[in-house]
Amino acid sequence: EAEVAQSPRYKITEKSQAVAFWCDPISGHATLYWYRQILGQGPELLVQFQDESVVDDSQLPKDRFSAERLKGVDSTLKIQPAELGDSAMYLCASSHQGWYGYTFGSGTRLTVV
Amino acid sequence: QQQVKQSPQSLIVQKGGISIINCAYENTAFDYFPWYQQFPGKGPALLIAIRPDVSEKKEGRFTISFNKSAKQFSLHIMDSQPGDSATYFCAASIGGNDMRFGAGTRLTVKP
């Protein structure tokens, strides 16, 4: 069964350092999403890509977060500088044209110390 | 950001019992209502979904009931099993975009 790949699985970083997460969606899925899930809460959308273009980044804290999907395939989410409140699970999901269901990866658990 | 309210926060059910989780939404433009199941350390996995033109959808032991006028929908898990113990999220989206999730319900099924 096709999966959304994410790395690393776990990341511990110090406050004010830079951190990056990588996502490889299911082959052929044009739409890619980054979500943040704080422990005990539901996922919240950070950014949505359609191919290489950003469709929605209204909830992305642009002063410290950036996301790119240069060739319309894999994607990177970066935080610089990281803050204590950024500790969360960062989930990537993808979907293909005309299908409303998202397939999520296993996420990257970020701990900022 | 949250436009979908989910209850209860946690639920304990005996094996063989019925688990019921409820959600309410605000935005009448939502046209897709999925339920996701999440195990510890894993991402959410799509369980079952419904569109607002039907009032009920059943897949195996899982049923979604949808009440458009009340802007509510619920997940029923029949014959609950210990393997169903997980966190369940309801969600809603418009045309598959900008999926909004509820806060989650932690289900424990006791053997």
PDB file of C-alpha atoms in Angstrom:
ATOM      1  CA  GLU A   1       0.000   0.000   0.000  1.00  0.00           C
ATOM      2  CA  ALA A   2       1.347   3.429  -0.976  1.00  0.00           C
ATOM      3  CA  GLU A   3       2.435   5.637   1.912  1.00  0.00           C
ATOM      4  CA  VAL A   4       3.342   9.234   2.595  1.00  0.00           C
ATOM      5  CA  ALA A   5       6.959   9.246   3.756  1.00  0.00           C
ATOM      6  CA  GLN A   6       8.165  11.695   6.378  1.00  0.00           C
ATOM      7  CA  SER A   7      11.534  12.214   7.997  1.00  0.00           C
ATOM      8  CA  PRO A   8      12.874  12.437  10.551  1.00  0.00           C
ATOM      9  CA  ARG A   9      10.429  10.604  12.838  1.00  0.00           C
ATOM     10  CA  TYR A  10      11.715  12.455  15.877  1.00  0.00           C
ATOM     11  CA  LYS A  11      13.634  15.701  16.272  1.00  0.00           C
ATOM     12  CA  ILE A  12      14.902  17.422  19.395  1.00  0.00           C
ATOM     13  CA  THR A  13      16.219  20.918  18.893  1.00  0.00           C
ATOM     14  CA  GLU A  14      17.211  23.804  21.065  1.00  0.00           C
ATOM     15  CA  LYS A  15      15.232  27.003  21.167  1.00  0.00           C
ATOM     16  CA  SER A  16      16.338  29.501  18.479  1.00  0.00           C
ATOM     17  CA  GLN A  17      17.834  26.788  16.267  1.00  0.00           C
ATOM     18  CA  ALA A  18      16.635  25.992  12.753  1.00  0.00           C
ATOM     19  CA  VAL A  19      14.834  22.734  11.983  1.00  0.00           C
ATOM     20  CA  ALA A  20      13.524  21.163   8.785  1.00  0.00           C
ATOM     21  CA  PHE A  21      11.104  18.362   7.995  1.00  0.00           C
ATOM     22  CA  TRP A  22      10.775  16.443   4.747  1.00  0.00           C
ATOM     23  CA  CYS A  23       7.753  14.838   3.113  1.00  0.00           C
ATOM     24  CA  ASP A  24       7.403  12.621   0.054  1.00  0.00           C
ATOM     25  CA  PRO A  25       3.727  12.228  -0.911  1.00  0.00           C
ATOM     26  CA  ILE A  26       2.132   9.274  -2.651  1.00  0.00           C
ATOM     27  CA  SER A  27       3.197   9.183  -6.286  1.00  0.00           C
ATOM     28  CA  GLY A  28       0.779  11.102  -8.472  1.00  0.00           C
ATOM     29  CA  HIS A  29      -0.836  13.041  -5.641  1.00  0.00           C
ATOM     30  CA  ALA A  30      -0.860  16.650  -6.757  1.00  0.00           C
ATOM     31  CA  THR A  31      -2.106  18.109  -3.489  1.00  0.00           C
ATOM     32  CA  LEU A  32       0.120  18.166  -0.405  1.00  0.00           C
ATOM     33  CA  TYR A  33      -0.698  19.461   3.059  1.00  0.00           C
ATOM     34  CA  TRP A  34       1.334  20.218   6.162  1.00  0.00           C
ATOM     35  CA  TYR A  35      -0.530  20.003   9.453  1.00  0.00           C
ATOM     36  CA  ARG A  36       0.572  20.660  13.033  1.00  0.00           C
ATOM     37  CA  GLN A  37      -0.895  18.540  15.813  1.00  0.00           C
ATOM     38  CA  ILE A  38      -0.349  19.659  19.383  1.00  0.00           C
ATOM     39  CA  LEU A  39      -0.581  16.826  21.910  1.00  0.00           C
ATOM     40  CA  GLY A  40      -4.202  16.139  22.780  1.00  0.00           C
ATOM     41  CA  GLN A  41      -5.602  18.242  19.943  1.00  0.00           C
ATOM     42  CA  GLY A  42      -6.711  17.756  16.374  1.00  0.00           C
ATOM     43  CA  PRO A  43      -4.451  18.559  13.412  1.00  0.00           C
ATOM     44  CA  GLU A  44      -4.423  22.163  12.208  1.00  0.00           C
ATOM     45  CA  LEU A  45      -3.600  23.080   8.621  1.00  0.00           C
ATOM     46  CA  LEU A  46      -0.414  25.064   8.109  1.00  0.00           C
ATOM     47  CA  VAL A  47      -0.071  25.065   4.314  1.00  0.00           C
ATOM     48  CA  GLN A  48      -1.602  23.455   1.226  1.00  0.00           C
ATOM     49  CA  PHE A  49       0.189  22.955  -2.106  1.00  0.00           C
ATOM     50  CA  GLN A  50      -1.310  22.181  -5.484  1.00  0.00           C
ATOM     51  CA  ASP A  51       1.643  20.861  -7.492  1.00  0.00           C
ATOM     52  CA  GLU A  52       4.398  23.390  -6.748  1.00  0.00           C
ATOM     53  CA  SER A  53       2.072  26.299  -5.932  1.00  0.00           C
ATOM     54  CA  VAL A  54       0.887  27.365  -2.493  1.00  0.00           C
ATOM     55  CA  VAL A  55      -2.929  27.285  -2.390  1.00  0.00           C
ATOM     56  CA  ASP A  56      -3.420  28.243   1.243  1.00  0.00           C
ATOM     57  CA  ASP A  57      -0.842  29.380   3.793  1.00  0.00           C
ATOM     58  CA  SER A  58      -3.097  31.653   5.803  1.00  0.00           C
ATOM     59  CA  GLN A  59      -2.385  29.725   9.039  1.00  0.00           C
ATOM     60  CA  LEU A  60       1.375  29.485   8.528  1.00  0.00           C
ATOM     61  CA  PRO A  61       3.364  31.727  10.934  1.00  0.00           C
ATOM     62  CA  LYS A  62       5.394  33.259   8.144  1.00  0.00           C
ATOM     63  CA  ASP A  63       7.789  35.103  10.409  1.00  0.00           C
ATOM     64  CA  ARG A  64       9.420  31.800  11.328  1.00  0.00           C
ATOM     65  CA  PHE A  65       7.899  29.063   9.162  1.00  0.00           C
ATOM     66  CA  SER A  66       8.491  28.430   5.479  1.00  0.00           C
ATOM     67  CA  ALA A  67       7.440  25.640   3.137  1.00  0.00           C
ATOM     68  CA  GLU A  68       8.401  24.719  -0.371  1.00  0.00           C
ATOM     69  CA  ARG A  69       7.602  22.109  -2.984  1.00  0.00           C
ATOM     70  CA  LEU A  70       9.977  23.105  -5.738  1.00  0.00           C
ATOM     71  CA  LYS A  71       9.331  20.357  -8.307  1.00  0.00           C
ATOM     72  CA  GLY A  72       5.786  19.607  -7.268  1.00  0.00           C
ATOM     73  CA  VAL A  73       6.736  16.311  -5.678  1.00  0.00           C
ATOM     74  CA  ASP A  74       8.420  16.250  -2.246  1.00  0.00           C
ATOM     75  CA  SER A  75       8.207  19.120   0.197  1.00  0.00           C
ATOM     76  CA  THR A  76      10.183  20.692   3.033  1.00  0.00           C
ATOM     77  CA  LEU A  77       8.822  22.584   6.031  1.00  0.00           C
ATOM     78  CA  LYS A  78      11.298  24.758   7.906  1.00  0.00           C
ATOM     79  CA  ILE A  79      11.170  26.559  11.235  1.00  0.00           C
ATOM     80  CA  GLN A  80      13.707  29.252  12.022  1.00  0.00           C
ATOM     81  CA  PRO A  81      14.105  30.074  14.831  1.00  0.00           C
ATOM     82  CA  ALA A  82      12.314  27.330  16.739  1.00  0.00           C
ATOM     83  CA  GLU A  83      10.388  28.316  19.870  1.00  0.00           C
ATOM     84  CA  LEU A  84       9.253  26.198  22.826  1.00  0.00           C
ATOM     85  CA  GLY A  85       5.643  26.478  21.641  1.00  0.00           C
ATOM     86  CA  ASP A  86       6.532  24.784  18.351  1.00  0.00           C
ATOM     87  CA  SER A  87       6.795  21.407  20.090  1.00  0.00           C
ATOM     88  CA  ALA A  88       4.225  19.267  18.309  1.00  0.00           C
ATOM     89  CA  MET A  89       3.720  16.537  15.730  1.00  0.00           C
ATOM     90  CA  TYR A  90       4.122  17.807  12.178  1.00  0.00           C
ATOM     91  CA  LEU A  91       2.037  15.789   9.762  1.00  0.00           C
ATOM     92  CA  CYS A  92       2.192  15.694   5.998  1.00  0.00           C
ATOM     93  CA  ALA A  93      -0.751  14.494   3.929  1.00  0.00           C
ATOM     94  CA  SER A  94      -1.487  14.136   0.242  1.00  0.00           C
ATOM     95  CA  SER A  95      -4.485  13.574  -2.001  1.00  0.00           C
ATOM     96  CA  HIS A  96      -5.076  13.148  -5.705  1.00  0.00           C
ATOM     97  CA  GLN A  97      -7.282  15.166  -7.986  1.00  0.00           C
ATOM     98  CA  GLY A  98     -10.967  14.677  -7.341  1.00  0.00           C
ATOM     99  CA  TRP A  99     -10.490  12.660  -4.159  1.00  0.00           C
ATOM    100  CA  TYR A 100     -11.393  14.350  -0.932  1.00  0.00           C
ATOM    101  CA  GLY A 101      -9.751  11.900   1.450  1.00  0.00           C
ATOM    102  CA  TYR A 102      -6.271  12.672   2.693  1.00  0.00           C
ATOM    103  CA  THR A 103      -3.516  10.097   3.308  1.00  0.00           C
ATOM    104  CA  PHE A 104      -1.314  11.098   6.217  1.00  0.00           C
ATOM    105  CA  GLY A 105       2.278  10.187   6.921  1.00  0.00           C
ATOM    106  CA  SER A 106       3.402   9.051  10.373  1.00  0.00           C
ATOM    107  CA  GLY A 107       4.613  12.548  11.207  1.00  0.00           C
ATOM    108  CA  THR A 108       7.678  14.156  12.743  1.00  0.00           C
ATOM    109  CA  ARG A 109       7.565  14.618  16.506  1.00  0.00           C
ATOM    110  CA  LEU A 110       9.374  17.877  17.305  1.00  0.00           C
ATOM    111  CA  THR A 111      10.545  18.731  20.798  1.00  0.00           C
ATOM    112  CA  VAL A 112      12.039  22.178  21.379  1.00  0.00           C
ATOM    113  CA  VAL A 113      14.109  22.461  24.553  1.00  0.00           C
TER     114      VAL A 113
ATOM    115  CA  GLN B   1      -9.366  27.967  13.562  1.00  0.00           C
ATOM    116  CA  GLN B   2     -11.472  25.133  14.935  1.00  0.00           C
ATOM    117  CA  GLN B   3     -14.897  25.041  13.285  1.00  0.00           C
ATOM    118  CA  VAL B   4     -15.740  21.486  14.271  1.00  0.00           C
ATOM    119  CA  LYS B   5     -16.629  20.651  17.871  1.00  0.00           C
ATOM    120  CA  GLN B   6     -16.253  17.057  19.014  1.00  0.00           C
ATOM    121  CA  SER B   7     -17.457  15.219  22.110  1.00  0.00           C
ATOM    122  CA  PRO B   8     -16.753  13.453  24.337  1.00  0.00           C
ATOM    123  CA  GLN B   9     -13.035  13.985  24.954  1.00  0.00           C
ATOM    124  CA  SER B  10     -12.662  10.426  26.151  1.00  0.00           C
ATOM    125  CA  LEU B  11     -14.845   7.347  26.104  1.00  0.00           C
ATOM    126  CA  ILE B  12     -14.592   3.976  27.798  1.00  0.00           C
ATOM    127  CA  VAL B  13     -16.679   1.119  26.411  1.00  0.00           C
ATOM    128  CA  GLN B  14     -16.867  -2.577  27.220  1.00  0.00           C
ATOM    129  CA  LYS B  15     -15.979  -5.079  24.512  1.00  0.00           C
ATOM    130  CA  GLY B  16     -19.046  -5.737  22.384  1.00  0.00           C
ATOM    131  CA  GLY B  17     -20.647  -2.425  23.256  1.00  0.00           C
ATOM    132  CA  ILE B  18     -21.518   0.543  21.049  1.00  0.00           C
ATOM    133  CA  SER B  19     -19.189   3.551  20.909  1.00  0.00           C
ATOM    134  CA  ILE B  20     -20.775   6.854  19.914  1.00  0.00           C
ATOM    135  CA  ILE B  21     -18.822  10.030  19.139  1.00  0.00           C
ATOM    136  CA  ASN B  22     -20.514  13.279  18.197  1.00  0.00           C
ATOM    137  CA  CYS B  23     -19.490  16.296  16.162  1.00  0.00           C
ATOM    138  CA  ALA B  24     -21.068  19.639  15.349  1.00  0.00           C
ATOM    139  CA  TYR B  25     -20.016  22.088  12.678  1.00  0.00           C
ATOM    140  CA  GLU B  26     -20.680  25.730  11.948  1.00  0.00           C
ATOM    141  CA  ASN B  27     -19.913  26.326   8.290  1.00  0.00           C
ATOM    142  CA  THR B  28     -22.823  25.245   6.072  1.00  0.00           C
ATOM    143  CA  ALA B  29     -20.484  25.266   3.068  1.00  0.00           C
ATOM    144  CA  PHE B  30     -18.777  22.093   4.311  1.00  0.00           C
ATOM    145  CA  ASP B  31     -19.548  19.266   1.890  1.00  0.00           C
ATOM    146  CA  TYR B  32     -17.370  16.393   3.056  1.00  0.00           C
ATOM    147  CA  PHE B  33     -17.330  14.880   6.533  1.00  0.00           C
ATOM    148  CA  PRO B  34     -14.728  12.186   7.249  1.00  0.00           C
ATOM    149  CA  TRP B  35     -13.737  10.340  10.391  1.00  0.00           C
ATOM    150  CA  TYR B  36     -10.097   9.535  11.036  1.00  0.00           C
ATOM    151  CA  GLN B  37      -8.601   6.951  13.392  1.00  0.00           C
ATOM    152  CA  GLN B  38      -5.201   7.591  14.951  1.00  0.00           C
ATOM    153  CA  PHE B  39      -3.030   5.170  16.887  1.00  0.00           C
ATOM    154  CA  PRO B  40      -0.162   6.435  19.097  1.00  0.00           C
ATOM    155  CA  GLY B  41       2.869   7.452  17.054  1.00  0.00           C
ATOM    156  CA  LYS B  42       0.988   7.236  13.766  1.00  0.00           C
ATOM    157  CA  GLY B  43      -0.712   9.705  11.497  1.00  0.00           C
ATOM    158  CA  PRO B  44      -4.518   9.768  11.223  1.00  0.00           C
ATOM    159  CA  ALA B  45      -6.005   7.186   8.844  1.00  0.00           C
ATOM    160  CA  LEU B  46      -9.268   7.712   6.980  1.00  0.00           C
ATOM    161  CA  LEU B  47     -11.951   5.457   8.443  1.00  0.00           C
ATOM    162  CA  ILE B  48     -15.225   6.446   6.785  1.00  0.00           C
ATOM    163  CA  ALA B  49     -16.690   9.582   5.212  1.00  0.00           C
ATOM    164  CA  ILE B  50     -20.062  11.020   4.212  1.00  0.00           C
ATOM    165  CA  ARG B  51     -21.451  13.749   1.970  1.00  0.00           C
ATOM    166  CA  PRO B  52     -24.376  15.937   3.141  1.00  0.00           C
ATOM    167  CA  ASP B  53     -26.793  14.476   0.587  1.00  0.00           C
ATOM    168  CA  VAL B  54     -27.188  11.258   2.604  1.00  0.00           C
ATOM    169  CA  SER B  55     -28.234  10.763   6.219  1.00  0.00           C
ATOM    170  CA  GLU B  56     -26.332   7.583   6.971  1.00  0.00           C
ATOM    171  CA  LYS B  57     -23.391   5.574   5.699  1.00  0.00           C
ATOM    172  CA  LYS B  58     -22.335   2.176   6.968  1.00  0.00           C
ATOM    173  CA  GLU B  59     -19.074   0.312   6.433  1.00  0.00           C
ATOM    174  CA  GLY B  60     -18.750  -2.873   8.429  1.00  0.00           C
ATOM    175  CA  ARG B  61     -19.040  -2.044  12.126  1.00  0.00           C
ATOM    176  CA  PHE B  62     -18.693   1.702  11.502  1.00  0.00           C
ATOM    177  CA  THR B  63     -21.674   3.981  10.755  1.00  0.00           C
ATOM    178  CA  ILE B  64     -21.879   7.725  10.231  1.00  0.00           C
ATOM    179  CA  SER B  65     -25.208   9.404  10.993  1.00  0.00           C
ATOM    180  CA  PHE B  66     -25.624  12.873   9.499  1.00  0.00           C
ATOM    181  CA  ASN B  67     -28.190  15.540  10.460  1.00  0.00           C
ATOM    182  CA  LYS B  68     -27.879  18.449   8.049  1.00  0.00           C
ATOM    183  CA  SER B  69     -30.523  20.652   9.697  1.00  0.00           C
ATOM    184  CA  ALA B  70     -28.858  20.318  13.102  1.00  0.00           C
ATOM    185  CA  LYS B  71     -25.360  20.584  11.597  1.00  0.00           C
ATOM    186  CA  GLN B  72     -24.318  17.479  13.486  1.00  0.00           C
ATOM    187  CA  PHE B  73     -22.851  14.111  12.612  1.00  0.00           C
ATOM    188  CA  SER B  74     -21.803  11.132  14.635  1.00  0.00           C
ATOM    189  CA  LEU B  75     -19.738   7.958  14.452  1.00  0.00           C
ATOM    190  CA  HIS B  76     -21.153   4.708  15.782  1.00  0.00           C
ATOM    191  CA  ILE B  77     -18.867   1.743  16.326  1.00  0.00           C
ATOM    192  CA  MET B  78     -20.879  -1.442  16.774  1.00  0.00           C
ATOM    193  CA  ASP B  79     -19.512  -4.475  18.619  1.00  0.00           C
ATOM    194  CA  SER B  80     -16.519  -2.422  19.818  1.00  0.00           C
ATOM    195  CA  GLN B  81     -13.266  -4.376  20.111  1.00  0.00           C
ATOM    196  CA  PRO B  82     -10.055  -3.712  22.089  1.00  0.00           C
ATOM    197  CA  GLY B  83      -8.300  -3.160  18.745  1.00  0.00           C
ATOM    198  CA  ASP B  84     -10.595  -0.172  18.178  1.00  0.00           C
ATOM    199  CA  SER B  85      -8.896   1.618  21.077  1.00  0.00           C
ATOM    200  CA  ALA B  86      -7.484   4.757  19.449  1.00  0.00           C
ATOM    201  CA  THR B  87      -8.143   8.457  19.082  1.00  0.00           C
ATOM    202  CA  TYR B  88     -10.917   9.357  16.649  1.00  0.00           C
ATOM    203  CA  PHE B  89     -11.183  12.686  14.862  1.00  0.00           C
ATOM    204  CA  CYS B  90     -14.130  14.056  12.965  1.00  0.00           C
ATOM    205  CA  ALA B  91     -13.381  16.553  10.226  1.00  0.00           C
ATOM    206  CA  ALA B  92     -15.058  18.701   7.599  1.00  0.00           C
ATOM    207  CA  SER B  93     -13.943  20.312   4.391  1.00  0.00           C
ATOM    208  CA  ILE B  94     -15.163  22.255   1.393  1.00  0.00           C
ATOM    209  CA  GLY B  95     -14.427  20.437  -1.809  1.00  0.00           C
ATOM    210  CA  GLY B  96     -11.652  18.513  -0.092  1.00  0.00           C
ATOM    211  CA  ASN B  97      -9.755  21.685   0.768  1.00  0.00           C
ATOM    212  CA  ASP B  98      -8.767  23.116   4.139  1.00  0.00           C
ATOM    213  CA  MET B  99      -9.848  20.109   6.183  1.00  0.00           C
ATOM    214  CA  ARG B 100     -10.838  21.202   9.709  1.00  0.00           C
ATOM    215  CA  PHE B 101     -10.505  18.643  12.475  1.00  0.00           C
ATOM    216  CA  GLY B 102     -12.259  18.210  15.796  1.00  0.00           C
ATOM    217  CA  ALA B 103     -10.215  17.984  18.992  1.00  0.00           C
ATOM    218  CA  GLY B 104     -10.407  14.184  19.099  1.00  0.00           C
ATOM    219  CA  THR B 105     -11.954  11.472  21.249  1.00  0.00           C
ATOM    220  CA  ARG B 106      -9.766   8.941  22.989  1.00  0.00           C
ATOM    221  CA  LEU B 107     -11.629   5.629  22.895  1.00  0.00           C
ATOM    222  CA  THR B 108     -10.715   2.786  25.236  1.00  0.00           C
ATOM    223  CA  VAL B 109     -12.430  -0.557  24.744  1.00  0.00           C
ATOM    224  CA  LYS B 110     -12.072  -2.765  27.807  1.00  0.00           C
ATOM    225  CA  PRO B 111     -11.867  -6.540  27.246  1.00  0.00           C
TER     226      PRO B 111
END
